[in-house]
Short mmCIF file of C-alpha atoms in Angstrom, two decimals:
data_model
loop_
_atom_site.label_atom_id
_atom_site.label_comp_id
_atom_site.label_asym_id
_atom_site.label_seq_id
_atom_site.Cartn_x
_atom_site.Cartn_y
_atom_site.Cartn_z
CA MET A 27 21.21 -5.99 10.88
CA THR A 28 23.40 -3.56 8.94
CA SER A 29 25.96 -6.32 8.31
CA ASN A 30 23.92 -7.71 5.40
CA PRO A 31 25.91 -6.62 2.34
CA LEU A 32 24.35 -5.20 -0.78
CA PRO A 33 25.18 -6.97 -4.05
CA SER A 34 28.08 -5.42 -5.89
CA GLY A 35 27.02 -2.53 -8.08
CA ASP A 36 27.08 1.20 -8.60
CA TRP A 37 24.64 2.11 -5.83
CA PRO A 38 23.55 5.77 -5.58
CA ILE A 39 24.99 7.87 -2.77
CA LEU A 40 22.70 9.86 -0.51
CA GLN A 41 24.34 13.27 -0.37
CA SER A 42 24.12 15.83 2.43
CA GLY A 43 21.16 18.14 1.98
CA TRP A 44 19.22 15.69 -0.16
CA VAL A 45 15.89 14.03 0.63
CA TRP A 46 15.05 10.63 -0.78
CA LEU A 47 11.32 9.85 -0.89
CA CYS A 48 11.11 6.10 -0.50
CA GLY A 49 8.40 3.45 -0.46
CA ALA A 50 8.83 0.82 2.25
CA GLY A 51 6.32 -1.61 0.74
CA PRO A 52 3.13 -2.93 2.35
CA GLY A 53 4.70 -4.36 5.51
CA ASP A 54 6.79 -7.49 5.08
CA PRO A 55 10.45 -6.35 5.31
CA GLY A 56 11.32 -8.85 2.58
CA LEU A 57 9.37 -6.71 0.11
CA LEU A 58 11.71 -3.76 0.59
CA THR A 59 13.69 -2.83 -2.52
CA LEU A 60 17.47 -2.85 -2.58
CA HIS A 61 17.48 0.87 -3.32
CA ALA A 62 15.46 1.37 -0.14
CA LEU A 63 17.90 -0.75 1.84
CA ASN A 64 20.78 1.26 0.40
CA ALA A 65 19.04 4.44 1.55
CA LEU A 66 18.48 3.09 5.05
CA ARG A 67 22.19 2.33 5.33
CA GLN A 68 23.14 5.94 4.56
CA ALA A 69 20.50 8.26 6.01
CA ASP A 70 21.33 10.50 8.96
CA VAL A 71 17.64 10.93 9.76
CA ILE A 72 14.67 8.77 8.76
CA VAL A 73 11.21 10.34 8.84
CA TYR A 74 8.82 7.40 8.75
CA ASP A 75 5.10 6.77 8.51
CA ALA A 76 2.71 4.78 10.71
CA LEU A 77 2.52 1.85 8.30
CA VAL A 78 6.27 1.28 8.08
CA ASP A 79 7.05 -2.04 9.78
CA LYS A 80 9.39 -1.42 12.70
CA ARG A 81 11.57 -4.35 11.59
CA ILE A 82 12.53 -2.30 8.54
CA LEU A 83 13.90 0.45 10.77
CA GLU A 84 16.35 -2.06 12.25
CA TRP A 85 18.27 -1.82 8.97
CA ALA A 86 19.08 1.86 9.55
CA LYS A 87 22.65 2.72 10.39
CA PRO A 88 23.22 2.63 14.17
CA ASP A 89 23.56 6.39 14.65
CA ALA A 90 20.58 7.38 12.49
CA THR A 91 17.86 9.52 14.05
CA LEU A 92 14.34 8.10 13.67
CA GLU A 93 11.46 10.59 13.52
CA TYR A 94 7.87 9.37 13.54
CA ALA A 95 5.49 11.28 11.26
CA GLY A 96 2.61 8.87 11.06
CA LYS A 97 -0.93 9.76 10.09
CA ARG A 98 -3.83 7.45 10.89
CA GLY A 99 -7.49 8.17 10.27
CA GLY A 100 -9.41 9.12 13.40
CA LYS A 101 -6.27 9.43 15.52
CA PRO A 102 -4.10 12.42 16.47
CA SER A 103 -1.69 12.84 13.56
CA ALA A 104 0.98 15.15 12.28
CA LYS A 105 -0.24 17.74 9.79
CA GLN A 106 0.94 17.30 6.23
CA ARG A 107 2.28 20.86 6.03
CA ASP A 108 4.38 20.29 9.16
CA ILE A 109 5.81 17.05 7.79
CA SER A 110 6.76 18.62 4.47
CA LEU A 111 8.43 21.63 6.09
CA ARG A 112 10.23 19.41 8.58
CA LEU A 113 11.85 17.62 5.66
CA VAL A 114 12.93 20.99 4.27
CA ASP A 115 14.46 22.02 7.60
CA LEU A 116 16.37 18.76 8.03
CA ALA A 117 17.82 19.00 4.53
CA LYS A 118 18.86 22.62 5.08
CA GLU A 119 20.79 21.45 8.14
CA GLY A 120 22.94 19.45 5.74
CA LEU A 121 21.60 16.08 6.83
CA ARG A 122 21.04 13.09 4.58
CA VAL A 123 17.29 12.62 4.86
CA LEU A 124 15.19 9.55 4.10
CA ARG A 125 11.43 10.01 3.98
CA LEU A 126 10.14 6.47 4.42
CA LYS A 127 6.50 5.88 3.49
CA GLY A 128 4.37 2.75 3.57
CA GLY A 129 3.65 1.16 0.20
CA ASP A 130 4.63 3.44 -2.68
CA PRO A 131 5.08 7.17 -2.07
CA PHE A 132 3.09 8.08 -5.18
CA VAL A 133 0.09 5.77 -4.60
CA PHE A 134 -2.21 7.65 -2.21
CA GLY A 135 0.92 8.45 -0.20
CA ARG A 136 1.15 12.23 -0.74
CA GLY A 137 4.70 11.77 -1.93
CA GLY A 138 4.03 14.14 -4.80
CA GLU A 139 3.08 16.92 -2.39
CA GLU A 140 6.15 16.40 -0.24
CA GLY A 141 8.42 16.21 -3.27
CA GLN A 142 6.95 19.39 -4.72
CA THR A 143 7.43 21.24 -1.42
CA LEU A 144 11.06 20.16 -1.28
CA VAL A 145 11.77 21.22 -4.86
CA GLN A 146 10.07 24.57 -4.32
CA HIS A 147 12.43 25.16 -1.39
CA GLY A 148 15.47 24.25 -3.45
CA ILE A 149 15.99 20.78 -1.95
CA PRO A 150 17.17 18.06 -4.36
CA ILE A 151 15.25 14.78 -4.22
CA ARG A 152 15.32 11.18 -5.39
CA ILE A 153 12.26 8.96 -5.71
CA ILE A 154 12.43 5.27 -4.72
CA PRO A 155 9.23 3.39 -5.62
CA GLY A 156 7.82 0.72 -3.35
CA ILE A 157 5.38 -2.15 -3.69
CA SER A 158 1.89 -0.78 -3.17
CA ALA A 159 -0.47 -2.55 -0.78
CA GLY A 160 -3.12 -2.67 -3.49
CA ILE A 161 -0.90 -5.05 -5.45
CA GLY A 162 1.42 -6.68 -2.91
CA GLY A 163 -1.16 -6.93 -0.16
CA LEU A 164 -3.69 -8.64 -2.40
CA ALA A 165 -0.99 -10.98 -3.72
CA TYR A 166 -0.28 -12.08 -0.14
CA ALA A 167 -3.97 -12.88 0.14
CA GLY A 168 -3.82 -14.94 -3.05
CA ILE A 169 -5.80 -12.42 -5.09
CA PRO A 170 -4.39 -11.33 -8.48
CA VAL A 171 -5.38 -7.77 -9.38
CA THR A 172 -5.43 -8.83 -13.03
CA HIS A 173 -6.43 -12.24 -14.35
CA ARG A 174 -7.05 -12.88 -18.03
CA ASP A 175 -10.38 -14.63 -17.48
CA VAL A 176 -11.67 -11.84 -15.26
CA ASN A 177 -10.42 -8.38 -16.18
CA GLN A 178 -8.56 -6.26 -18.64
CA SER A 179 -8.70 -3.23 -16.36
CA VAL A 180 -8.26 -2.46 -12.69
CA THR A 181 -9.05 0.80 -10.92
CA PHE A 182 -7.42 2.03 -7.71
CA VAL A 183 -9.46 4.47 -5.62
CA THR A 184 -9.17 6.02 -2.19
CA GLY A 185 -11.93 5.63 0.36
CA HIS A 186 -11.63 9.18 1.69
CA ASP A 187 -10.62 12.62 0.48
CA GLN A 188 -8.70 15.45 2.15
CA SER A 189 -11.64 16.15 4.45
CA GLY A 190 -11.73 12.54 5.62
CA GLU A 191 -15.08 11.93 3.96
CA THR A 192 -16.06 9.73 1.03
CA PRO A 193 -14.51 11.32 -2.06
CA SER A 194 -17.17 13.58 -3.57
CA SER A 195 -15.21 14.09 -6.79
CA LEU A 196 -15.31 10.43 -7.81
CA ASN A 197 -17.74 9.46 -10.55
CA TRP A 198 -18.88 6.19 -9.01
CA PRO A 199 -21.16 5.15 -11.90
CA ALA A 200 -18.31 5.61 -14.39
CA ILE A 201 -15.86 3.79 -12.13
CA SER A 202 -18.29 0.96 -11.51
CA GLN A 203 -19.14 0.49 -15.17
CA GLY A 204 -15.65 1.10 -16.53
CA SER A 205 -13.50 -1.33 -14.57
CA GLN A 206 -14.02 -5.03 -13.83
CA VAL A 207 -11.90 -4.98 -10.65
CA LEU A 208 -11.79 -2.18 -8.07
CA VAL A 209 -9.14 -1.83 -5.38
CA ILE A 210 -10.09 0.55 -2.58
CA TYR A 211 -7.50 2.03 -0.24
CA MET A 212 -8.47 3.39 3.18
CA GLY A 213 -12.10 2.46 2.63
CA MET A 214 -13.23 0.76 5.83
CA LYS A 215 -14.64 3.87 7.50
CA HIS A 216 -16.89 4.68 4.57
CA ILE A 217 -17.54 1.23 3.19
CA ASP A 218 -21.31 1.51 3.59
CA PRO A 219 -21.78 4.55 1.31
CA ILE A 220 -19.16 3.20 -1.11
CA ALA A 221 -20.93 -0.16 -1.39
CA LYS A 222 -24.26 1.60 -1.89
CA GLU A 223 -22.77 3.75 -4.66
CA LEU A 224 -21.45 0.66 -6.44
CA LEU A 225 -24.73 -1.20 -6.11
CA ALA A 226 -26.68 1.81 -7.34
CA ALA A 227 -24.33 1.99 -10.33
CA GLY A 228 -25.24 -1.57 -11.32
CA ARG A 229 -22.64 -3.81 -9.70
CA PRO A 230 -24.39 -7.04 -8.66
CA ALA A 231 -24.95 -7.73 -4.97
CA SER A 232 -23.44 -11.18 -5.56
CA GLU A 233 -20.11 -9.79 -6.77
CA PRO A 234 -17.18 -11.25 -4.80
CA CYS A 235 -15.32 -8.92 -2.43
CA ALA A 236 -12.37 -9.30 -0.10
CA VAL A 237 -11.03 -7.17 2.73
CA VAL A 238 -7.36 -7.65 3.59
CA THR A 239 -6.18 -6.06 6.82
CA SER A 240 -2.57 -5.57 7.95
CA ALA A 241 -1.53 -7.00 4.60
CA THR A 242 1.76 -8.94 4.33
CA THR A 243 2.37 -8.77 8.11
CA PRO A 244 2.01 -11.55 10.69
CA ASP A 245 -1.33 -9.93 11.65
CA GLN A 246 -2.83 -10.21 8.17
CA GLN A 247 -6.50 -11.25 8.05
CA VAL A 248 -8.77 -11.75 5.06
CA LEU A 249 -12.54 -11.50 4.87
CA GLU A 250 -14.25 -12.95 1.77
CA THR A 251 -17.80 -11.81 1.14
CA THR A 252 -20.02 -10.25 -1.51
CA LEU A 253 -20.79 -6.64 -2.34
CA GLY A 254 -24.33 -6.95 -1.00
CA ASN A 255 -23.10 -8.34 2.34
CA LEU A 256 -19.88 -6.35 2.56
CA THR A 257 -21.00 -3.75 5.08
CA ALA A 258 -22.68 -6.19 7.46
CA ASP A 259 -19.99 -8.85 7.24
CA LEU A 260 -17.23 -6.33 7.78
CA ALA A 261 -18.97 -4.91 10.84
CA ALA A 262 -19.46 -8.40 12.27
CA SER A 263 -15.86 -9.42 11.59
CA GLY A 264 -14.27 -7.00 14.05
CA LEU A 265 -11.49 -6.27 11.55
CA THR A 266 -9.70 -2.95 11.86
CA PRO A 267 -7.61 -0.81 9.50
CA PRO A 268 -5.28 -0.64 7.69
CA ALA A 269 -7.15 -2.45 4.96
CA ILE A 270 -7.30 -3.00 1.23
CA ILE A 271 -10.70 -3.83 -0.26
CA CYS A 272 -11.02 -5.64 -3.57
CA VAL A 273 -14.27 -5.80 -5.53
CA GLY A 274 -14.42 -8.15 -8.50
CA ARG A 275 -14.39 -11.77 -9.65
CA SER A 276 -10.61 -11.99 -9.24
CA VAL A 277 -11.36 -12.47 -5.53
CA LEU A 278 -12.57 -15.96 -6.43
CA MET A 279 -9.03 -16.89 -7.42
CA ARG A 280 -8.12 -16.88 -3.72
CA GLN A 281 -9.82 -20.28 -3.56
CA THR A 282 -6.93 -21.57 -5.68
CA LEU A 283 -4.07 -19.20 -4.93
CA ASP A 284 -4.20 -18.88 -1.14
CA TRP A 285 -0.51 -19.75 -0.86
CA MET A 286 -0.26 -18.76 2.80
CA SER A 287 -2.79 -21.46 3.69
CA MET A 288 -0.87 -23.93 1.53
CA ALA A 289 2.23 -23.16 3.58
CA LYS A 290 0.25 -24.36 6.62
CA GLY A 291 -0.67 -27.60 4.89
CA ILE A 292 -4.22 -26.54 3.95
CA PRO A 293 -5.13 -27.68 0.42
CA PRO A 294 -6.78 -25.33 -2.11
CA ARG A 295 -10.54 -25.07 -1.75
CA ASN A 296 -11.23 -25.07 -5.49
CA THR A 297 -8.82 -25.38 -8.41
CA ASP A 298 -11.35 -24.00 -10.93
CA PRO A 299 -13.12 -21.17 -9.05
CA LEU A 300 -14.13 -19.37 -12.25
CA GLY A 301 -15.79 -22.48 -13.64
CA ARG A 302 -13.76 -22.56 -16.86
CA GLY A 303 -14.10 -26.33 -17.07
CA ARG A 304 -10.65 -26.79 -18.54
CA PRO A 305 -7.03 -26.70 -17.38
CA ALA A 306 -5.54 -23.28 -16.70
CA GLU A 307 -2.90 -23.85 -19.37
CA ALA A 308 -5.55 -24.35 -22.05
CA SER A 309 -6.12 -21.26 -24.18
#
């Protein structure tokens, strides 16, 4: 598919010995940025993650080398140190290297660590942001991460730390009380203790929640539930990672904004899910 031309413009050139750290977006190839596509067209070697949709790799130049460096919780995975040093070695060979990461490289993607390693070894880098699953994935589910009638803040947290356990450094009471909407990455494995922390911190058991798995891909599934029922309903659903979990009243907006269901001819369930009692355009 390399015949698709880029729009005319002064596109950056990937030089030999450089590494571009690039976000591939949450899954749907259509969410790839043009800078990312430009990089794919030039790279000699592409080191890609587990969550990069294979259709995106079809846009690489025909003679590019594809190296898998995926990491998935609970499965045999490459070590982060090995990945970072592999990027260094490839660049020192004079290759044009693209490090392709799911979502955005700087949103729970360890792109900062890889970039720092490269710079410390004298390798020049370029950063190409991508659409994060916590924003794009929820949008595909019809859930806005910010909505004027719901929240003036949103907090993104990870569901596990470097040890693979629930992050011990997070101040759950402060997070719970300080942000109306929470977006949890990689949280399925530890959803029970996370939900208990939020409930103990004062979030109501009736608070709407949604779990979006394989967001923006043909396999996307969405579970709508409440914080009090989240653990049980998720276990009963049979859903598997990767997943984004949203906690907050913005989840209710899916009843209106589920555009993927509309595309199938299914009408909205409720055009006033927040109970405003007036048209959305009214101030």
